[in-house]
Amino acid sequence: MKKHHITTTLEVFENTSELTGPIQDLMRKAQQARDKAYAPYSRFNVGAAILLDNGEIVTGNNQENAAFPSGLCAERVAVFYAGAQYPGIPIRALALTVHSESKEIVTPVPPCGACRQSLVEYEVTQKSPIAIYFMGASGKVAKAASVQDLLPLVFDNSFL
Ligand code: THU
């Protein structure tokens, strides 16, 4: 028996002003999308903005439903929109931010497991990493250089 240790690395920025100009802009677009989320049930608004290789930015926010599981997370709204509108254009980065009506969130909130799986599909297919920048409503911003830093032991099409 051998033990395999899996480690991951995140970069943590004190606040958005430490980010590069283009990523600050991306996070601003995510915040604007977040504030238009349809989240009447959880009152937890999430916004995502995706930067494509052609310079386009597409955004998404969570869309909830009275039949709860029929809703969709912000990241998947954004990445599926990118896939639908710009098929084959690589995704460079995704910025993610949240706002909760019930508490102040100042620590970075990472994408949920289902969104990581959805995102990694695009990363594997395009053969280049997608950087994920995530934060709360304010405060620190964490950066994963690749979706696979957030989702080690990935299940992908190589197994099919
Ligand atoms: N949500 C997202 O939009 N992204 C995530 O990564 C985690 C959760 C949404 C789903 C639901 O509308 C609300 O946040 C509370 O779970």
PDB file of C-alpha atoms and ligand atoms in Angstrom:
ATOM      1  CA  MET A   1       0.000   0.000   0.000  1.00  0.00           C
ATOM      2  CA  LYS A   2       1.204   3.491  -0.852  1.00  0.00           C
ATOM      3  CA  LYS A   3      -0.229   6.724   0.411  1.00  0.00           C
ATOM      4  CA  HIS A   4      -0.835   9.461  -2.136  1.00  0.00           C
ATOM      5  CA  HIS A   5      -1.027  12.978  -0.777  1.00  0.00           C
ATOM      6  CA  ILE A   6      -2.944  15.529  -2.772  1.00  0.00           C
ATOM      7  CA  THR A   7      -2.152  19.175  -2.221  1.00  0.00           C
ATOM      8  CA  THR A   8      -3.553  22.286  -3.765  1.00  0.00           C
ATOM      9  CA  THR A   9      -2.418  25.878  -3.973  1.00  0.00           C
ATOM     10  CA  LEU A  10      -4.510  29.016  -3.812  1.00  0.00           C
ATOM     11  CA  GLU A  11      -3.392  32.610  -4.075  1.00  0.00           C
ATOM     12  CA  VAL A  12      -5.197  34.951  -1.685  1.00  0.00           C
ATOM     13  CA  PHE A  13      -5.475  38.677  -2.360  1.00  0.00           C
ATOM     14  CA  GLU A  14      -6.376  41.078   0.464  1.00  0.00           C
ATOM     15  CA  ASN A  15      -9.071  42.739  -1.639  1.00  0.00           C
ATOM     16  CA  THR A  16     -10.017  43.385  -5.255  1.00  0.00           C
ATOM     17  CA  SER A  17      -7.588  46.290  -5.599  1.00  0.00           C
ATOM     18  CA  GLU A  18      -4.718  43.762  -5.546  1.00  0.00           C
ATOM     19  CA  LEU A  19      -6.081  42.105  -8.697  1.00  0.00           C
ATOM     20  CA  THR A  20      -4.933  43.050 -12.197  1.00  0.00           C
ATOM     21  CA  GLY A  21      -7.078  45.589 -14.056  1.00  0.00           C
ATOM     22  CA  PRO A  22      -8.798  43.034 -16.330  1.00  0.00           C
ATOM     23  CA  ILE A  23      -9.639  40.768 -13.379  1.00  0.00           C
ATOM     24  CA  GLN A  24     -10.948  43.707 -11.339  1.00  0.00           C
ATOM     25  CA  ASP A  25     -13.206  44.456 -14.284  1.00  0.00           C
ATOM     26  CA  LEU A  26     -14.277  40.804 -14.435  1.00  0.00           C
ATOM     27  CA  MET A  27     -15.107  40.794 -10.715  1.00  0.00           C
ATOM     28  CA  ARG A  28     -17.069  44.031 -11.132  1.00  0.00           C
ATOM     29  CA  LYS A  29     -19.140  42.364 -13.859  1.00  0.00           C
ATOM     30  CA  ALA A  30     -19.710  39.389 -11.537  1.00  0.00           C
ATOM     31  CA  GLN A  31     -20.914  41.779  -8.816  1.00  0.00           C
ATOM     32  CA  GLN A  32     -23.305  43.465 -11.246  1.00  0.00           C
ATOM     33  CA  ALA A  33     -24.645  40.050 -12.299  1.00  0.00           C
ATOM     34  CA  ARG A  34     -24.933  38.986  -8.650  1.00  0.00           C
ATOM     35  CA  ASP A  35     -27.122  41.964  -7.863  1.00  0.00           C
ATOM     36  CA  LYS A  36     -29.576  40.833 -10.566  1.00  0.00           C
ATOM     37  CA  ALA A  37     -29.791  37.218  -9.349  1.00  0.00           C
ATOM     38  CA  TYR A  38     -33.191  35.577  -9.017  1.00  0.00           C
ATOM     39  CA  ALA A  39     -32.845  34.085  -5.529  1.00  0.00           C
ATOM     40  CA  PRO A  40     -36.129  34.733  -3.694  1.00  0.00           C
ATOM     41  CA  TYR A  41     -35.930  31.470  -1.740  1.00  0.00           C
ATOM     42  CA  SER A  42     -32.379  31.434  -0.411  1.00  0.00           C
ATOM     43  CA  ARG A  43     -31.799  35.196  -0.537  1.00  0.00           C
ATOM     44  CA  PHE A  44     -28.240  34.186  -1.374  1.00  0.00           C
ATOM     45  CA  ASN A  45     -27.271  36.019  -4.545  1.00  0.00           C
ATOM     46  CA  VAL A  46     -24.406  34.686  -6.629  1.00  0.00           C
ATOM     47  CA  GLY A  47     -22.796  36.273  -9.682  1.00  0.00           C
ATOM     48  CA  ALA A  48     -20.282  34.851 -12.118  1.00  0.00           C
ATOM     49  CA  ALA A  49     -18.391  36.475 -14.971  1.00  0.00           C
ATOM     50  CA  ILE A  50     -16.393  34.562 -17.546  1.00  0.00           C
ATOM     51  CA  LEU A  51     -13.536  35.978 -19.595  1.00  0.00           C
ATOM     52  CA  LEU A  52     -13.148  34.309 -22.975  1.00  0.00           C
ATOM     53  CA  ASP A  53     -10.025  34.094 -25.089  1.00  0.00           C
ATOM     54  CA  ASN A  54     -11.573  36.496 -27.619  1.00  0.00           C
ATOM     55  CA  GLY A  55     -11.929  39.161 -24.894  1.00  0.00           C
ATOM     56  CA  GLU A  56     -15.699  38.753 -24.539  1.00  0.00           C
ATOM     57  CA  ILE A  57     -17.151  38.618 -21.026  1.00  0.00           C
ATOM     58  CA  VAL A  58     -20.304  36.646 -20.318  1.00  0.00           C
ATOM     59  CA  THR A  59     -22.108  36.692 -17.004  1.00  0.00           C
ATOM     60  CA  GLY A  60     -24.600  34.606 -15.091  1.00  0.00           C
ATOM     61  CA  ASN A  61     -26.373  34.571 -11.767  1.00  0.00           C
ATOM     62  CA  ASN A  62     -28.307  32.004  -9.798  1.00  0.00           C
ATOM     63  CA  GLN A  63     -31.814  31.337 -11.039  1.00  0.00           C
ATOM     64  CA  GLU A  64     -33.977  29.695  -8.402  1.00  0.00           C
ATOM     65  CA  ASN A  65     -37.286  27.916  -8.748  1.00  0.00           C
ATOM     66  CA  ALA A  66     -40.264  27.099  -6.504  1.00  0.00           C
ATOM     67  CA  ALA A  67     -39.366  23.476  -7.263  1.00  0.00           C
ATOM     68  CA  PHE A  68     -35.959  23.971  -5.611  1.00  0.00           C
ATOM     69  CA  PRO A  69     -33.799  21.477  -7.582  1.00  0.00           C
ATOM     70  CA  SER A  70     -34.965  23.025 -10.854  1.00  0.00           C
ATOM     71  CA  GLY A  71     -32.905  26.145 -10.135  1.00  0.00           C
ATOM     72  CA  LEU A  72     -29.352  26.614 -11.374  1.00  0.00           C
ATOM     73  CA  CYS A  73     -26.157  28.090  -9.928  1.00  0.00           C
ATOM     74  CA  ALA A  74     -24.588  31.259 -11.305  1.00  0.00           C
ATOM     75  CA  GLU A  75     -21.451  29.513 -12.573  1.00  0.00           C
ATOM     76  CA  ARG A  76     -23.407  27.023 -14.642  1.00  0.00           C
ATOM     77  CA  VAL A  77     -25.723  29.699 -16.038  1.00  0.00           C
ATOM     78  CA  ALA A  78     -22.590  31.585 -17.150  1.00  0.00           C
ATOM     79  CA  VAL A  79     -20.561  28.665 -18.471  1.00  0.00           C
ATOM     80  CA  PHE A  80     -23.485  27.141 -20.378  1.00  0.00           C
ATOM     81  CA  TYR A  81     -24.266  30.540 -21.886  1.00  0.00           C
ATOM     82  CA  ALA A  82     -20.600  30.810 -22.949  1.00  0.00           C
ATOM     83  CA  GLY A  83     -20.723  27.311 -24.413  1.00  0.00           C
ATOM     84  CA  ALA A  84     -23.957  28.094 -26.254  1.00  0.00           C
ATOM     85  CA  GLN A  85     -22.928  31.491 -27.623  1.00  0.00           C
ATOM     86  CA  TYR A  86     -19.205  30.956 -28.178  1.00  0.00           C
ATOM     87  CA  PRO A  87     -18.640  27.257 -28.824  1.00  0.00           C
ATOM     88  CA  GLY A  88     -14.958  26.392 -29.090  1.00  0.00           C
ATOM     89  CA  ILE A  89     -13.689  29.736 -27.726  1.00  0.00           C
ATOM     90  CA  PRO A  90     -11.455  28.928 -24.739  1.00  0.00           C
ATOM     91  CA  ILE A  91     -12.379  30.242 -21.303  1.00  0.00           C
ATOM     92  CA  ARG A  92      -9.550  32.064 -19.557  1.00  0.00           C
ATOM     93  CA  ALA A  93     -11.019  32.976 -16.169  1.00  0.00           C
ATOM     94  CA  LEU A  94     -14.153  33.008 -14.062  1.00  0.00           C
ATOM     95  CA  ALA A  95     -14.872  35.477 -11.267  1.00  0.00           C
ATOM     96  CA  LEU A  96     -17.399  34.628  -8.568  1.00  0.00           C
ATOM     97  CA  THR A  97     -18.986  36.692  -5.811  1.00  0.00           C
ATOM     98  CA  VAL A  98     -21.913  36.237  -3.426  1.00  0.00           C
ATOM     99  CA  HIS A  99     -24.172  38.360  -1.255  1.00  0.00           C
ATOM    100  CA  SER A 100     -26.384  36.983   1.494  1.00  0.00           C
ATOM    101  CA  GLU A 101     -29.283  38.878   3.025  1.00  0.00           C
ATOM    102  CA  SER A 102     -28.863  36.988   6.288  1.00  0.00           C
ATOM    103  CA  LYS A 103     -25.170  37.551   6.996  1.00  0.00           C
ATOM    104  CA  GLU A 104     -22.159  39.507   5.909  1.00  0.00           C
ATOM    105  CA  ILE A 105     -19.820  37.255   3.946  1.00  0.00           C
ATOM    106  CA  VAL A 106     -16.246  38.512   3.881  1.00  0.00           C
ATOM    107  CA  THR A 107     -14.467  35.222   3.220  1.00  0.00           C
ATOM    108  CA  PRO A 108     -14.059  33.730  -0.272  1.00  0.00           C
ATOM    109  CA  VAL A 109     -16.914  31.410  -1.292  1.00  0.00           C
ATOM    110  CA  PRO A 110     -15.809  28.698  -3.721  1.00  0.00           C
ATOM    111  CA  PRO A 111     -17.952  27.138  -6.463  1.00  0.00           C
ATOM    112  CA  CYS A 112     -20.093  24.171  -5.411  1.00  0.00           C
ATOM    113  CA  GLY A 113     -19.110  20.662  -6.429  1.00  0.00           C
ATOM    114  CA  ALA A 114     -21.576  20.408  -9.313  1.00  0.00           C
ATOM    115  CA  CYS A 115     -20.278  23.687 -10.774  1.00  0.00           C
ATOM    116  CA  ARG A 116     -16.677  22.504 -10.472  1.00  0.00           C
ATOM    117  CA  GLN A 117     -17.601  19.389 -12.431  1.00  0.00           C
ATOM    118  CA  SER A 118     -19.391  21.440 -15.093  1.00  0.00           C
ATOM    119  CA  LEU A 119     -16.462  23.842 -15.395  1.00  0.00           C
ATOM    120  CA  VAL A 120     -13.826  21.131 -15.616  1.00  0.00           C
ATOM    121  CA  GLU A 121     -15.540  19.716 -18.698  1.00  0.00           C
ATOM    122  CA  TYR A 122     -14.600  22.915 -20.555  1.00  0.00           C
ATOM    123  CA  GLU A 123     -11.096  23.036 -19.070  1.00  0.00           C
ATOM    124  CA  VAL A 124     -10.335  19.467 -20.129  1.00  0.00           C
ATOM    125  CA  THR A 125     -11.767  19.976 -23.613  1.00  0.00           C
ATOM    126  CA  GLN A 126      -9.921  23.239 -24.288  1.00  0.00           C
ATOM    127  CA  LYS A 127      -6.657  21.806 -22.901  1.00  0.00           C
ATOM    128  CA  SER A 128      -5.788  24.992 -21.024  1.00  0.00           C
ATOM    129  CA  PRO A 129      -6.498  26.048 -17.441  1.00  0.00           C
ATOM    130  CA  ILE A 130      -9.413  28.206 -16.361  1.00  0.00           C
ATOM    131  CA  ALA A 131      -8.439  30.479 -13.453  1.00  0.00           C
ATOM    132  CA  ILE A 132     -11.138  30.779 -10.792  1.00  0.00           C
ATOM    133  CA  TYR A 133     -11.282  33.954  -8.685  1.00  0.00           C
ATOM    134  CA  PHE A 134     -13.763  33.775  -5.808  1.00  0.00           C
ATOM    135  CA  MET A 135     -14.809  36.036  -2.983  1.00  0.00           C
ATOM    136  CA  GLY A 136     -17.652  36.821  -0.597  1.00  0.00           C
ATOM    137  CA  ALA A 137     -19.513  40.114  -0.754  1.00  0.00           C
ATOM    138  CA  SER A 138     -16.282  41.957   0.088  1.00  0.00           C
ATOM    139  CA  GLY A 139     -12.836  41.250   1.479  1.00  0.00           C
ATOM    140  CA  LYS A 140     -10.300  38.677   0.380  1.00  0.00           C
ATOM    141  CA  VAL A 141     -10.250  37.151  -3.091  1.00  0.00           C
ATOM    142  CA  ALA A 142      -8.917  33.630  -3.617  1.00  0.00           C
ATOM    143  CA  LYS A 143      -7.513  32.437  -6.921  1.00  0.00           C
ATOM    144  CA  ALA A 144      -7.218  28.854  -8.102  1.00  0.00           C
ATOM    145  CA  ALA A 145      -5.056  28.741 -11.211  1.00  0.00           C
ATOM    146  CA  SER A 146      -7.072  25.821 -12.571  1.00  0.00           C
ATOM    147  CA  VAL A 147     -10.452  24.206 -11.935  1.00  0.00           C
ATOM    148  CA  GLN A 148      -8.501  21.046 -11.180  1.00  0.00           C
ATOM    149  CA  ASP A 149      -6.901  22.757  -8.208  1.00  0.00           C
ATOM    150  CA  LEU A 150     -10.432  22.824  -6.762  1.00  0.00           C
ATOM    151  CA  LEU A 151     -11.354  19.399  -8.116  1.00  0.00           C
ATOM    152  CA  PRO A 152      -8.509  16.916  -7.866  1.00  0.00           C
ATOM    153  CA  LEU A 153      -9.173  13.328  -8.967  1.00  0.00           C
ATOM    154  CA  VAL A 154     -11.286  14.662 -11.777  1.00  0.00           C
ATOM    155  CA  PHE A 155     -13.771  12.470 -13.589  1.00  0.00           C
ATOM    156  CA  ASP A 156     -13.510  13.355 -17.257  1.00  0.00           C
ATOM    157  CA  ASN A 157     -14.054  11.928 -20.715  1.00  0.00           C
ATOM    158  CA  SER A 158     -10.766   9.992 -20.601  1.00  0.00           C
ATOM    159  CA  PHE A 159     -12.623   7.326 -18.622  1.00  0.00           C
ATOM    160  CA  LEU A 160     -15.422   6.934 -21.144  1.00  0.00           C
TER     161      LEU A 160
HETATM  162  N1  THU B   1     -25.269  28.796  -5.637  1.00  0.00           N
HETATM  163  C1  THU B   1     -24.604  29.228  -6.734  1.00  0.00           C
HETATM  164  O1  THU B   1     -25.144  29.970  -7.553  1.00  0.00           O
HETATM  165  N2  THU B   1     -23.328  28.809  -6.902  1.00  0.00           N
HETATM  166  C2  THU B   1     -22.649  27.998  -6.046  1.00  0.00           C
HETATM  167  O2  THU B   1     -21.526  27.618  -6.339  1.00  0.00           O
HETATM  168  C3  THU B   1     -23.258  27.613  -4.782  1.00  0.00           C
HETATM  169  C4  THU B   1     -24.690  27.927  -4.621  1.00  0.00           C
HETATM  170  C5  THU B   1     -26.659  29.215  -5.447  1.00  0.00           C
HETATM  171  C6  THU B   1     -27.679  28.101  -5.548  1.00  0.00           C
HETATM  172  C7  THU B   1     -28.821  28.660  -4.752  1.00  0.00           C
HETATM  173  O3  THU B   1     -29.588  29.511  -5.597  1.00  0.00           O
HETATM  174  C8  THU B   1     -28.147  29.531  -3.693  1.00  0.00           C
HETATM  175  O4  THU B   1     -26.825  29.766  -4.165  1.00  0.00           O
HETATM  176  C9  THU B   1     -28.079  28.878  -2.306  1.00  0.00           C
HETATM  177  O5  THU B   1     -27.505  27.625  -2.377  1.00  0.00           O
END
